[in-house]
Short mmCIF file of N, CA and C in Angstrom, two decimals:
data_model
loop_
_atom_site.label_atom_id
_atom_site.label_comp_id
_atom_site.label_asym_id
_atom_site.label_seq_id
_atom_site.Cartn_x
_atom_site.Cartn_y
_atom_site.Cartn_z
N LEU C 28 0.75 -1.08 -0.14
CA LEU C 28 0.21 0.16 0.18
C LEU C 28 0.81 1.04 0.21
N LEU C 29 2.05 1.06 0.62
CA LEU C 29 2.63 2.31 0.74
C LEU C 29 4.11 2.34 -0.47
N MET C 30 4.13 2.69 -1.60
CA MET C 30 5.09 2.68 -2.64
C MET C 30 5.34 3.47 -2.59
N PRO C 31 6.55 3.79 -3.09
CA PRO C 31 7.06 5.28 -3.72
C PRO C 31 6.40 5.51 -5.23
N GLY C 32 6.38 6.59 -5.37
CA GLY C 32 5.74 7.14 -6.47
C GLY C 32 3.80 7.02 -6.70
N MET C 33 3.74 5.94 -6.34
CA MET C 33 2.24 5.32 -6.53
C MET C 33 2.04 4.61 -5.26
N ASP C 34 1.04 4.84 -4.78
CA ASP C 34 0.62 4.17 -3.58
C ASP C 34 -0.26 2.62 -4.07
N GLY C 35 -0.48 1.92 -3.45
CA GLY C 35 -1.53 0.77 -3.82
C GLY C 35 -2.72 1.13 -4.27
N PHE C 36 -3.17 1.63 -3.57
CA PHE C 36 -4.83 2.35 -3.82
C PHE C 36 -4.79 2.93 -5.42
N GLU C 37 -3.80 3.73 -5.90
CA GLU C 37 -3.82 4.50 -7.09
C GLU C 37 -3.23 3.26 -7.95
N PHE C 38 -2.64 2.65 -7.61
CA PHE C 38 -2.16 1.56 -8.39
C PHE C 38 -3.21 0.36 -9.15
N MET C 39 -4.22 0.43 -7.99
CA MET C 39 -5.27 -0.89 -8.03
C MET C 39 -6.50 -0.13 -8.57
N ALA C 40 -6.34 1.09 -8.51
CA ALA C 40 -7.69 1.95 -9.35
C ALA C 40 -7.19 2.19 -10.82
N ARG C 41 -5.82 2.35 -10.94
CA ARG C 41 -5.59 2.22 -12.80
C ARG C 41 -5.34 0.99 -13.00
N MET C 42 -5.46 -0.07 -12.42
CA MET C 42 -5.69 -1.27 -13.24
C MET C 42 -6.85 -1.79 -13.17
N ARG C 43 -7.91 -1.45 -12.28
CA ARG C 43 -9.46 -1.91 -12.39
C ARG C 43 -9.87 -0.95 -13.54
N ASN C 44 -9.13 0.33 -13.88
CA ASN C 44 -9.72 1.10 -15.20
C ASN C 44 -8.97 0.59 -16.71
N ASP C 45 -8.10 -0.29 -16.52
CA ASP C 45 -7.64 -1.19 -17.78
C ASP C 45 -8.37 -2.49 -18.02
N PRO C 46 -8.93 -2.31 -18.97
CA PRO C 46 -9.61 -3.80 -19.46
C PRO C 46 -8.99 -4.71 -19.34
N ASP C 47 -7.65 -4.99 -20.01
CA ASP C 47 -6.85 -5.86 -19.99
C ASP C 47 -6.79 -6.54 -18.53
N LEU C 48 -6.26 -5.38 -17.63
CA LEU C 48 -5.79 -5.92 -16.25
C LEU C 48 -7.06 -6.20 -15.22
N LEU C 49 -8.52 -5.77 -15.50
CA LEU C 49 -9.49 -6.13 -14.85
C LEU C 49 -9.67 -7.19 -14.21
N GLY C 50 -9.49 -8.28 -14.92
CA GLY C 50 -9.56 -9.59 -14.24
C GLY C 50 -8.58 -10.44 -13.22
N ILE C 51 -7.46 -9.48 -13.05
CA ILE C 51 -6.42 -10.35 -12.48
C ILE C 51 -6.72 -9.81 -11.07
N PRO C 52 -6.56 -10.91 -10.25
CA PRO C 52 -6.89 -10.86 -8.72
C PRO C 52 -5.54 -10.10 -8.00
N VAL C 53 -6.07 -9.47 -6.87
CA VAL C 53 -5.04 -8.66 -5.98
C VAL C 53 -4.93 -9.06 -4.61
N VAL C 54 -3.92 -9.72 -4.48
CA VAL C 54 -3.46 -10.06 -2.67
C VAL C 54 -2.77 -8.81 -2.41
N ILE C 55 -3.31 -8.08 -1.41
CA ILE C 55 -2.22 -7.08 -0.56
C ILE C 55 -1.46 -7.85 0.34
N VAL C 56 -0.49 -7.34 0.24
CA VAL C 56 0.39 -7.71 1.37
C VAL C 56 1.33 -6.87 2.03
N SER C 57 1.08 -6.16 3.30
CA SER C 57 1.51 -5.20 3.67
C SER C 57 1.59 -4.70 5.35
N GLY C 58 2.08 -4.11 5.55
CA GLY C 58 2.92 -4.12 6.79
C GLY C 58 1.95 -2.90 7.65
N VAL C 59 0.69 -2.41 7.07
CA VAL C 59 0.01 -1.42 7.55
C VAL C 59 -0.89 -2.14 8.33
N VAL C 60 -1.31 -1.96 9.52
CA VAL C 60 -1.96 -2.89 10.22
C VAL C 60 -3.45 -2.94 9.88
N GLN C 61 -4.34 -1.62 9.28
CA GLN C 61 -5.41 -1.96 9.12
C GLN C 61 -5.53 -2.33 7.38
N SER C 62 -4.94 -2.73 6.77
CA SER C 62 -4.65 -3.11 5.37
C SER C 62 -5.81 -3.70 4.71
N GLY C 63 -6.39 -4.87 5.52
CA GLY C 63 -7.59 -5.30 5.16
C GLY C 63 -9.00 -4.22 5.29
N LEU C 64 -8.95 -3.68 5.84
CA LEU C 64 -10.20 -2.62 6.02
C LEU C 64 -10.05 -1.37 5.08
N LEU C 65 -8.89 -1.10 4.53
CA LEU C 65 -8.66 -0.10 4.04
C LEU C 65 -8.76 -0.34 2.49
N ALA C 66 -8.61 -2.01 2.45
CA ALA C 66 -8.43 -2.18 1.08
C ALA C 66 -9.92 -2.93 0.28
N GLY C 67 -10.97 -3.32 1.34
CA GLY C 67 -12.09 -3.54 0.79
C GLY C 67 -13.07 -2.91 0.43
N PRO C 68 -12.87 -1.51 0.48
CA PRO C 68 -13.30 -0.59 -0.48
C PRO C 68 -12.95 -0.77 -2.03
N HIS C 69 -12.07 -0.72 -2.34
CA HIS C 69 -11.05 -1.13 -3.48
C HIS C 69 -11.23 -2.23 -4.28
N GLY C 70 -12.16 -3.27 -3.54
CA GLY C 70 -12.09 -4.45 -4.38
C GLY C 70 -11.32 -5.42 -3.83
N VAL C 71 -10.48 -5.41 -3.11
CA VAL C 71 -9.64 -6.26 -2.55
C VAL C 71 -9.91 -7.02 -1.29
N VAL C 72 -9.93 -8.21 -1.28
CA VAL C 72 -10.33 -8.67 0.35
C VAL C 72 -9.44 -9.63 0.60
N PRO C 73 -8.38 -10.39 -0.21
CA PRO C 73 -7.44 -10.77 0.45
C PRO C 73 -6.39 -10.35 0.75
N HIS C 74 -5.68 -10.22 1.90
CA HIS C 74 -4.51 -9.75 2.41
C HIS C 74 -3.74 -10.34 3.24
N LEU C 75 -2.41 -10.13 3.38
CA LEU C 75 -1.55 -10.87 4.52
C LEU C 75 -0.96 -9.65 4.82
N ALA C 76 -0.83 -9.59 6.16
CA ALA C 76 -0.09 -8.55 7.41
C ALA C 76 1.54 -9.38 7.52
N LYS C 77 1.98 -8.43 7.11
CA LYS C 77 3.61 -8.93 7.27
C LYS C 77 3.79 -8.79 9.00
N PRO C 78 4.49 -9.77 9.35
CA PRO C 78 5.28 -10.82 8.68
C PRO C 78 4.18 -11.85 8.40
N PHE C 79 4.46 -12.55 7.31
CA PHE C 79 3.42 -13.55 6.86
C PHE C 79 4.10 -14.76 6.74
N GLU C 80 3.46 -16.09 6.73
CA GLU C 80 3.98 -17.64 6.10
C GLU C 80 3.68 -17.71 4.97
N ILE C 81 4.36 -18.01 4.51
CA ILE C 81 4.40 -18.57 2.73
C ILE C 81 3.94 -19.32 2.61
N GLU C 82 3.28 -20.08 3.56
CA GLU C 82 2.03 -21.09 2.89
C GLU C 82 0.78 -20.40 2.88
N ALA C 83 0.42 -19.42 3.64
CA ALA C 83 -0.74 -18.22 3.23
C ALA C 83 -0.56 -18.00 2.35
N LEU C 84 0.65 -17.59 1.64
CA LEU C 84 0.20 -16.73 0.33
C LEU C 84 0.38 -17.68 -0.74
N LEU C 85 1.14 -18.90 -0.77
CA LEU C 85 0.58 -20.10 -1.83
C LEU C 85 -0.76 -20.50 -1.68
N ALA C 86 -1.44 -19.99 -0.54
CA ALA C 86 -3.01 -20.74 -0.64
C ALA C 86 -3.69 -19.98 -1.05
N TYR C 87 -3.60 -18.58 -1.02
CA TYR C 87 -4.09 -17.36 -1.92
C TYR C 87 -3.85 -17.82 -3.75
N VAL C 88 -2.42 -18.18 -3.79
CA VAL C 88 -2.10 -18.11 -5.08
C VAL C 88 -3.05 -19.52 -5.75
N ARG C 89 -3.02 -20.17 -4.89
CA ARG C 89 -3.36 -21.87 -5.51
C ARG C 89 -5.21 -21.50 -5.70
N ARG C 90 -5.49 -21.02 -4.79
CA ARG C 90 -7.34 -20.28 -4.97
C ARG C 90 -7.36 -19.72 -6.10
N PHE C 91 -6.66 -18.62 -6.25
CA PHE C 91 -7.15 -17.96 -7.43
C PHE C 91 -6.65 -18.70 -8.88
N SER C 92 -5.61 -19.20 -8.71
CA SER C 92 -5.24 -19.90 -9.98
C SER C 92 -6.00 -20.85 -10.35
N THR C 93 -6.83 -21.71 -9.17
CA THR C 93 -7.98 -22.90 -9.37
C THR C 93 -8.99 -21.97 -10.18
N ARG C 94 -9.36 -20.64 -9.34
CA ARG C 94 -10.26 -20.19 -10.15
C ARG C 94 -10.49 -19.57 -11.70
N MET C 95 -9.09 -19.02 -11.90
CA MET C 95 -8.90 -18.55 -13.43
C MET C 95 -8.83 -19.49 -13.92
N ASN C 96 -8.75 -21.03 -14.00
CA ASN C 96 -8.41 -22.00 -14.78
C ASN C 96 -9.83 -22.31 -14.95
N ALA C 97 -10.50 -22.27 -14.38
CA ALA C 97 -11.88 -22.84 -14.29
C ALA C 97 -12.86 -22.14 -15.38
N ASP C 98 -12.59 -20.58 -15.66
CA ASP C 98 -13.21 -19.54 -16.36
C ASP C 98 -12.76 -19.70 -17.89
#
């Protein structure tokens, strides 16, 4: 969420306005304590708080990969 030049919310807004990128799922990985609450209105539900377990990230990747392959 906190990136130089463009924050994560601006990135997501730009991504959501690009038809070629619209279907790509986003998982937030952030050290911001309230990242899940802040991201909800932007259409991002999955989030991982730093530090996180790699298995949690891989679970999201598997979940989204399965869903995208089913479409």
